[in-house]
mmCIF file of C-alpha atoms in Angstrom:
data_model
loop_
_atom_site.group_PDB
_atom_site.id
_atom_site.type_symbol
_atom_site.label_atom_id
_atom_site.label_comp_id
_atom_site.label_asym_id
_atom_site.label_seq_id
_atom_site.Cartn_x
_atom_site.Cartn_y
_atom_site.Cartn_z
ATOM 1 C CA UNK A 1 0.000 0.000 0.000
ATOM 2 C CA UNK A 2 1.228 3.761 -0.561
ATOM 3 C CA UNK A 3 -0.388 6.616 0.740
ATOM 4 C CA UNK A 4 -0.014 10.115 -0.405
ATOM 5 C CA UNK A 5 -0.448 12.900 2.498
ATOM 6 C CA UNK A 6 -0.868 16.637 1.667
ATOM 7 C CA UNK A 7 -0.839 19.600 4.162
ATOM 8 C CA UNK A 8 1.032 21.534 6.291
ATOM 9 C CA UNK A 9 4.239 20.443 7.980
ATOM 10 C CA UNK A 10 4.189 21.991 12.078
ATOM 11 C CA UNK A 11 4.882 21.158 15.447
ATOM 12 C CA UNK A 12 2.192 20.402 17.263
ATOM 13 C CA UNK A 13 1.544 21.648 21.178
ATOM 14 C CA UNK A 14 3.048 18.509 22.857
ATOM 15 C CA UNK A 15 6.315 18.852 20.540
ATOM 16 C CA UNK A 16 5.312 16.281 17.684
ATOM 17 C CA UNK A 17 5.632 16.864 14.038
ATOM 18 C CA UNK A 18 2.870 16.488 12.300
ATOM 19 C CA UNK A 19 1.368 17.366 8.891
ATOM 20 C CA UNK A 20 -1.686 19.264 9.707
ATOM 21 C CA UNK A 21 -5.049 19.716 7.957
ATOM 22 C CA UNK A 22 -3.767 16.815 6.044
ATOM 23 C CA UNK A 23 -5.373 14.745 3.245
ATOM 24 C CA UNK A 24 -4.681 11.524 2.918
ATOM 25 C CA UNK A 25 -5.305 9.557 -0.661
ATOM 26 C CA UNK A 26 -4.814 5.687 -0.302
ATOM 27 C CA UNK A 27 -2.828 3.782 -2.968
ATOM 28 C CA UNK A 28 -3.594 -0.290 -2.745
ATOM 29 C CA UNK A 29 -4.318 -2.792 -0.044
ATOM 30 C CA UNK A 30 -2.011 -4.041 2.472
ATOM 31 C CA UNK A 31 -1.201 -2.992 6.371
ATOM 32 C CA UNK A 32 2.064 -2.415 8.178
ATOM 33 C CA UNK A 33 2.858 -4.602 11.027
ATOM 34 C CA UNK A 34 4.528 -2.927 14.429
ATOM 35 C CA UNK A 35 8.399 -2.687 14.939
ATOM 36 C CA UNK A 36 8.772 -4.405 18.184
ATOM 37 C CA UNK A 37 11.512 -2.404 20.749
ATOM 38 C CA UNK A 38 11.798 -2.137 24.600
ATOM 39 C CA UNK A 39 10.765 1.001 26.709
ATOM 40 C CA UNK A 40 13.687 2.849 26.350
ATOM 41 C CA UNK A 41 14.156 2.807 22.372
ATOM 42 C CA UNK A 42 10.602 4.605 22.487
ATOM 43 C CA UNK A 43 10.615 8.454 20.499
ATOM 44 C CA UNK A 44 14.962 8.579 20.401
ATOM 45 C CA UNK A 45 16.716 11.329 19.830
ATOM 46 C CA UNK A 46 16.645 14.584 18.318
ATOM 47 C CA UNK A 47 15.922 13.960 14.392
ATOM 48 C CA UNK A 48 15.784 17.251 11.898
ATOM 49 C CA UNK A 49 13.217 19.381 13.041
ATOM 50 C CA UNK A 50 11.646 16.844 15.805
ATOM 51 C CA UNK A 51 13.128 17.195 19.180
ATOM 52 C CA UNK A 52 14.108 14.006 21.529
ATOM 53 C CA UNK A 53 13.019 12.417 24.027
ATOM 54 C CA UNK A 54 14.192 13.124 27.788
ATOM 55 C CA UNK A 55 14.870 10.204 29.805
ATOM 56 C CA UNK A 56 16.934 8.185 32.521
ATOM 57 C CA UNK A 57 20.525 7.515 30.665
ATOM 58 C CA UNK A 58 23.676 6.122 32.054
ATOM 59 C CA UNK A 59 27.165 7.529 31.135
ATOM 60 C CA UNK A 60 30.620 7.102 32.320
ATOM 61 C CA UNK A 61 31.854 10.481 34.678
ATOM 62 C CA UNK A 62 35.301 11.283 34.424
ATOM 63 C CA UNK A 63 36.573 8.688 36.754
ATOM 64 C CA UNK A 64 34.929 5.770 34.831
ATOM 65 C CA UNK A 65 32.009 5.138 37.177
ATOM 66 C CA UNK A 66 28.336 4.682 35.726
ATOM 67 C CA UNK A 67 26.481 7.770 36.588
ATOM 68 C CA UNK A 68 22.357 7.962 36.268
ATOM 69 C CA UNK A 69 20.880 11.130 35.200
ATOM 70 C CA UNK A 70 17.657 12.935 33.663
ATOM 71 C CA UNK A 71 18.900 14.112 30.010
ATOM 72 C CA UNK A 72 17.848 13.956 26.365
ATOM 73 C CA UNK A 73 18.835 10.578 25.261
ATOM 74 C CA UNK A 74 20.236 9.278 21.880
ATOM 75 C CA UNK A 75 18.949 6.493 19.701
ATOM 76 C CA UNK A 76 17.121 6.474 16.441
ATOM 77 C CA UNK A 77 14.222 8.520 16.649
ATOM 78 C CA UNK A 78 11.128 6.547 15.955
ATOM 79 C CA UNK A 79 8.265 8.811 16.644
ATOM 80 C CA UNK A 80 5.297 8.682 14.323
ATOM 81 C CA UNK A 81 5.938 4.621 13.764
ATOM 82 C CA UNK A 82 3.668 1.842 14.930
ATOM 83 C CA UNK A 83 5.613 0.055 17.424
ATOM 84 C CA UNK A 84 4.601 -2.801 19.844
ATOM 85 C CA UNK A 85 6.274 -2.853 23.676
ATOM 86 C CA UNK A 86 5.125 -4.565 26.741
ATOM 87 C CA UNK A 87 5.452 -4.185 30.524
ATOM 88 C CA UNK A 88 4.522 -4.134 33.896
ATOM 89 C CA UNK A 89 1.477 -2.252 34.547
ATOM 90 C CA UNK A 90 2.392 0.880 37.247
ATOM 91 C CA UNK A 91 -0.922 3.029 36.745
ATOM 92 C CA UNK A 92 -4.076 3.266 35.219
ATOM 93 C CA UNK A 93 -6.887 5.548 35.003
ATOM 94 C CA UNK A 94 -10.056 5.751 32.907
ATOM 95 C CA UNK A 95 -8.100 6.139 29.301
ATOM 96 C CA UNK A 96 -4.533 6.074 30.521
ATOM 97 C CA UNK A 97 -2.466 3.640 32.097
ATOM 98 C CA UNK A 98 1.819 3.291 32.461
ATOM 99 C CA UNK A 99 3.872 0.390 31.811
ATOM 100 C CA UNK A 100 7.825 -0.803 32.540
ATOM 101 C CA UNK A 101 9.512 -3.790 30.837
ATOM 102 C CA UNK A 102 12.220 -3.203 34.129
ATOM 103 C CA UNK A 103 14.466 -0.899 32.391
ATOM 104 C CA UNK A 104 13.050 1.778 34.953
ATOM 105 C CA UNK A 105 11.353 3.549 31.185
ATOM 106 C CA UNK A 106 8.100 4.236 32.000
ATOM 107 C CA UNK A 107 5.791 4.631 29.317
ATOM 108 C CA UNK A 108 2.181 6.394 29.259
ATOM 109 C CA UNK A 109 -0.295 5.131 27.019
ATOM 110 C CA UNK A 110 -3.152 6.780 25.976
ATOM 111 C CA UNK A 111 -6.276 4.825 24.275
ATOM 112 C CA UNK A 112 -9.281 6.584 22.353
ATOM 113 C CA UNK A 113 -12.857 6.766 24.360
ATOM 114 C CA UNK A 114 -14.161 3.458 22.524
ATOM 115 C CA UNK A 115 -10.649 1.274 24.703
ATOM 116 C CA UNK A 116 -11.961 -0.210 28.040
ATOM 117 C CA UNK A 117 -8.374 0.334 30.596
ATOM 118 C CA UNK A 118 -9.028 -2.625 32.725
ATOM 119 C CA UNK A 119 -7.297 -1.930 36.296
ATOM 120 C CA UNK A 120 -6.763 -5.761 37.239
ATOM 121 C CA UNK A 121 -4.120 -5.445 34.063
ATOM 122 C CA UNK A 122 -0.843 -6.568 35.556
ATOM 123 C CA UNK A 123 1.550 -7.490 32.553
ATOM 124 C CA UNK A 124 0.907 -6.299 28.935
ATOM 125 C CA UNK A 125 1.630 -5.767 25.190
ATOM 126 C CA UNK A 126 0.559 -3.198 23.395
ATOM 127 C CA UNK A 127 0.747 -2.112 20.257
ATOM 128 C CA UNK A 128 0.086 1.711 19.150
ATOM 129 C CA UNK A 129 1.957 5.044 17.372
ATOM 130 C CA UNK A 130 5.309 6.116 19.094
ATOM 131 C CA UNK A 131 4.771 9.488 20.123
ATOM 132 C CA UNK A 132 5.385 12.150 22.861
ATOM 133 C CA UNK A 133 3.844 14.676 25.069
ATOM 134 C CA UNK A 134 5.363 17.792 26.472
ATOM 135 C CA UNK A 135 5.821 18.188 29.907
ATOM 136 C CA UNK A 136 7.520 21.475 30.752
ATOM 137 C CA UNK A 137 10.161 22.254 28.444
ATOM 138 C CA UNK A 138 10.504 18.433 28.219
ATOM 139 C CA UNK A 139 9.385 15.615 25.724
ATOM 140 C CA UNK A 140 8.015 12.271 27.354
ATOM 141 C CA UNK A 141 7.451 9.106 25.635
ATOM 142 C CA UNK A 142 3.894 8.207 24.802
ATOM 143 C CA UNK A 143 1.947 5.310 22.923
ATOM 144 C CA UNK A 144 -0.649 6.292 20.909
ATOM 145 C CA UNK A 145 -3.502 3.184 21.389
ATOM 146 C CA UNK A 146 -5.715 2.551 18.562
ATOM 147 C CA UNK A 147 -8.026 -0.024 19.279
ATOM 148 C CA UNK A 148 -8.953 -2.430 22.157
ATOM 149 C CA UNK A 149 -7.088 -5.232 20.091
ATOM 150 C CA UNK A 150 -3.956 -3.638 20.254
ATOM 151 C CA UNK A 151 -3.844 -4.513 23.637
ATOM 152 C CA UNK A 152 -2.989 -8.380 25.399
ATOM 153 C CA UNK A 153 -2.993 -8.620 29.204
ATOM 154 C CA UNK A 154 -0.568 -11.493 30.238
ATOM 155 C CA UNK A 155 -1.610 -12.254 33.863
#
């Protein structure tokens, strides 16, 4: 399949480029299937005109010990693609819920009205858009859920 997209390129109010008041024409049949990757390969770094992600990254300090700290991080940047992750479920509310395959990454997902967030969930997969959400001056990863089937509870 091929799809042909017309509008404006922008960045939109959480920090995501987008092509707004698009049109879309659609060219064949066919899907894409999701590019599986762990917690912290979600959004990547800085890429052309679309910021990176912020997130917990290890370096060596000057003395050659591992150091933690809060900083952009590196790594293809992969926002906009349909990816599939999976995790430990840390929080859920009515259309939102966190999850953290133990790389200490957590991830918010967000699911459309029609997506039933069940709080029993205690290990999932999902699969949805890699994107991000601003938080301060800061972007955070984000899954974009598209339907209930893009979600399987392993408990």
């Amino acid at each position: 399949m091929r799809v042909d997209a017309t509008g404006t390129p922008e960045t939109n109010s959480d920090g995501e480029r987008c092509i707004a008041a698009a049109t879309v024409t659609l060219h064949g049949t066919g899907s894409i299937g999701p590019l599986a990757m762990n917690n912290g390969a979600i959004g990547g770094g800085a890429f052309g005109l679309q910021d990176g992600i912020w997130g917990l990254q290890s370096f060596r300090d000057g003395n050659g010990n591992w150091q933690w700290a809060w900083m952009p991080v590196s790594g293809l940047n992969n926002i906009g693609l349909l990816i599939r992750t999976w995790g430990r479920v840390t929080y859920v509310d009515q259309h939102t819920f966190t999850i953290d395959d133990g790389s200490g990454q957590h991830v918010k997902c967000v699911t459309p009205s029609d997506v039933t967030v069940d709080p029993a969930w205690t290990y999932i997969g999902v699969i949805g858009v890699s994107s991000c959400e601003k938080i301060g001056e800061e972007l955070h990863r984000l899954i974009r859920i598209r339907k209930q089937e893009d979600i399987a509870s392993y408990q």
